[in-house]
Amino acid sequence: LLRRRCKFIICVDGEADPNFTFHGLMTLVRHAQLDFGIEIKPRLSDIRPDATTGLSRAHGTLCLVRYPAVGNFPEGIGLLLYLKLSVTGNESELIQRYRTLHPEFPHQATLDQFFDQEQFEAYRQLGVHVANGFFLPALMGGQTSPESIPEWFEKLAVNLCEPGCI
């Protein structure tokens, strides 16, 4: 997607990352810079859980992507929506119960690919919860059904990016 200089990218990070080191994302950031000269600027502090509560303030972040001028292509800007499996405290009772019984959730080891029904449903519901959060009326300027992907990203950028970042 970066090679194709995509303007809008959605990245869902489901890796087991109990220490929130963001290994997969940081590998992407490093390779994008070294291999293509593309700069990706993630702000991850809201996703990192609070040491006291174990809760994150957000499930994702909107990252600015700066494409360099290459050949016939001028400099450009893109947006990467990075979603991370995390817990903020407003999840459903099923998710909260599962986390109480399995404190390592949602970063259980991925060696065991044979999830039982409850584990599968907890992860599925968390994924739906995380994704739905990026269609909240507060982020969409009062509406929940943007007409297009560019419109959706534009509304997210207005509400999630720091002033002047784009």
Tab-separated table of C-alpha atoms in Angstrom, residues 24-166:
chain	number	residue	atom	x	y	z
A	24	GLY	CA	4.668	-4.661	14.165
A	25	LEU	CA	3.913	-0.973	13.695
A	26	MET	CA	7.439	0.124	14.560
A	27	THR	CA	8.811	-2.405	12.061
A	28	LEU	CA	6.537	-0.872	9.410
A	29	VAL	CA	7.635	2.668	10.334
A	30	ARG	CA	11.312	1.673	10.114
A	31	HIS	CA	11.007	-0.190	6.792
A	32	ALA	CA	8.889	2.577	5.230
A	33	GLN	CA	11.580	5.136	6.096
A	34	LEU	CA	14.589	3.024	5.111
A	35	ASP	CA	13.178	1.376	1.986
A	36	PHE	CA	11.015	4.156	0.530
A	37	GLY	CA	11.841	7.386	2.366
A	38	ILE	CA	8.231	7.448	3.621
A	39	GLU	CA	7.703	9.031	7.015
A	40	ILE	CA	4.922	7.697	9.254
A	41	LYS	CA	4.258	9.600	12.466
A	42	PRO	CA	2.288	7.533	15.003
A	43	ARG	CA	1.189	9.002	18.328
A	44	LEU	CA	0.725	6.003	20.594
A	45	SER	CA	0.421	7.448	24.096
A	46	ASP	CA	-3.389	7.176	24.165
A	47	ILE	CA	-3.221	3.479	23.227
A	48	ARG	CA	-0.658	2.550	25.893
A	49	PRO	CA	-2.516	1.390	29.000
A	50	ASP	CA	-2.366	3.337	32.226
A	51	ALA	CA	-0.043	1.544	34.662
A	52	THR	CA	-2.592	1.772	37.488
A	53	THR	CA	-5.818	0.803	35.738
A	54	GLY	CA	-4.487	-1.254	32.828
A	55	LEU	CA	-6.894	0.644	30.561
A	56	SER	CA	-6.062	2.537	27.389
A	57	ARG	CA	-7.590	5.925	26.536
A	58	ALA	CA	-8.065	4.939	22.870
A	59	HIS	CA	-8.138	1.891	20.612
A	60	GLY	CA	-6.336	3.544	17.740
A	61	THR	CA	-4.711	6.566	16.242
A	62	LEU	CA	-4.606	8.364	12.939
A	63	CYS	CA	-1.060	8.544	11.616
A	64	LEU	CA	0.181	11.075	9.113
A	65	VAL	CA	2.066	9.510	6.190
A	66	ARG	CA	4.459	11.735	4.229
A	67	TYR	CA	5.415	10.461	0.795
A	68	PRO	CA	8.588	11.931	-0.731
A	69	ALA	CA	8.832	13.199	-4.294
A	70	VAL	CA	9.909	10.251	-6.464
A	71	GLY	CA	10.216	10.298	-10.256
A	72	ASN	CA	7.010	11.747	-11.684
A	73	PHE	CA	5.273	11.672	-8.297
A	74	PRO	CA	5.319	14.867	-6.202
A	75	GLU	CA	5.434	14.870	-2.420
A	76	GLY	CA	2.193	13.648	-0.960
A	77	ILE	CA	0.322	13.048	2.253
A	78	GLY	CA	-1.694	10.041	3.326
A	79	LEU	CA	-3.473	8.876	6.455
A	80	LEU	CA	-3.026	5.528	8.168
A	81	LEU	CA	-5.698	4.520	10.663
A	82	TYR	CA	-3.967	2.226	13.147
A	83	LEU	CA	-6.280	0.088	15.298
A	84	LYS	CA	-4.886	-1.901	18.220
A	85	LEU	CA	-6.633	-4.530	20.320
A	86	SER	CA	-6.858	-2.742	23.643
A	87	VAL	CA	-9.305	-2.281	26.490
A	88	THR	CA	-10.656	1.150	27.463
A	89	GLY	CA	-13.256	0.120	30.041
A	90	ASN	CA	-16.396	0.766	27.995
A	91	GLU	CA	-16.553	-2.688	26.430
A	92	SER	CA	-19.488	-5.084	26.721
A	93	GLU	CA	-20.039	-7.217	29.813
A	94	LEU	CA	-18.943	-10.336	27.920
A	95	ILE	CA	-15.572	-8.737	27.133
A	96	GLN	CA	-15.164	-7.422	30.681
A	97	ARG	CA	-16.011	-10.824	32.159
A	98	TYR	CA	-13.592	-12.601	29.858
A	99	ARG	CA	-10.841	-10.146	30.781
A	100	THR	CA	-11.535	-10.690	34.484
A	101	LEU	CA	-11.085	-14.444	33.983
A	102	HIS	CA	-8.105	-13.990	31.616
A	103	PRO	CA	-6.141	-10.863	32.629
A	104	GLU	CA	-3.760	-11.215	29.671
A	105	PHE	CA	-6.663	-10.579	27.266
A	106	PRO	CA	-6.500	-9.163	24.582
A	107	HIS	CA	-2.837	-10.115	24.305
A	108	GLN	CA	-2.959	-13.842	24.875
A	109	ALA	CA	-0.216	-15.865	23.191
A	110	THR	CA	-1.005	-16.647	19.570
A	111	LEU	CA	0.657	-20.080	19.718
A	112	ASP	CA	-2.665	-21.703	20.566
A	113	GLN	CA	-4.794	-21.183	17.456
A	114	PHE	CA	-7.653	-23.306	18.806
A	115	PHE	CA	-9.735	-20.700	20.617
A	116	ASP	CA	-12.692	-21.995	22.596
A	117	GLN	CA	-16.086	-20.450	21.882
A	118	GLU	CA	-15.911	-17.856	24.685
A	119	GLN	CA	-12.399	-16.724	23.729
A	120	PHE	CA	-13.328	-16.436	20.058
A	121	GLU	CA	-16.439	-14.409	20.890
A	122	ALA	CA	-14.531	-12.067	23.239
A	123	TYR	CA	-11.973	-11.280	20.524
A	124	ARG	CA	-14.685	-10.931	17.872
A	125	GLN	CA	-16.729	-8.549	20.016
A	126	LEU	CA	-13.641	-6.510	20.900
A	127	GLY	CA	-12.790	-6.169	17.198
A	128	VAL	CA	-16.315	-4.955	16.434
A	129	HIS	CA	-16.183	-2.556	19.395
A	130	VAL	CA	-12.829	-1.105	18.298
A	131	ALA	CA	-13.944	-0.629	14.680
A	132	ASN	CA	-17.356	0.815	15.579
A	133	GLY	CA	-15.665	3.430	17.746
A	134	PHE	CA	-14.343	5.119	14.626
A	135	PHE	CA	-17.899	5.711	13.359
A	136	LEU	CA	-19.156	7.499	16.480
A	137	PRO	CA	-21.262	10.578	15.714
A	138	ALA	CA	-18.786	12.740	17.671
A	139	LEU	CA	-16.025	11.760	15.222
A	140	MET	CA	-18.263	11.937	12.171
A	141	GLY	CA	-19.571	15.469	12.630
A	142	GLY	CA	-22.931	14.188	13.854
A	143	GLN	CA	-23.489	11.537	11.210
A	144	THR	CA	-22.642	7.834	11.349
A	145	SER	CA	-22.709	6.950	7.658
A	146	PRO	CA	-20.120	8.881	5.658
A	147	GLU	CA	-20.732	8.868	1.903
A	148	SER	CA	-17.233	7.665	1.011
A	149	ILE	CA	-13.928	6.526	2.453
A	150	PRO	CA	-12.262	9.887	1.711
A	151	GLU	CA	-15.102	11.655	3.575
A	152	TRP	CA	-14.719	9.266	6.538
A	153	PHE	CA	-10.952	9.842	6.725
A	154	GLU	CA	-11.472	13.602	6.359
A	155	LYS	CA	-13.846	13.637	9.328
A	156	LEU	CA	-11.460	11.484	11.375
A	157	ALA	CA	-8.570	13.811	10.497
A	158	VAL	CA	-10.531	16.881	11.591
A	159	ASN	CA	-11.306	15.259	14.947
A	160	LEU	CA	-8.211	13.165	15.641
A	161	CYS	CA	-5.244	15.068	14.206
A	162	GLU	CA	-3.506	17.902	15.962
A	163	PRO	CA	-4.236	21.303	14.406
A	164	GLY	CA	-1.969	21.984	11.442
A	165	CYS	CA	-0.779	18.387	11.043
A	166	ILE	CA	-2.275	18.101	7.555
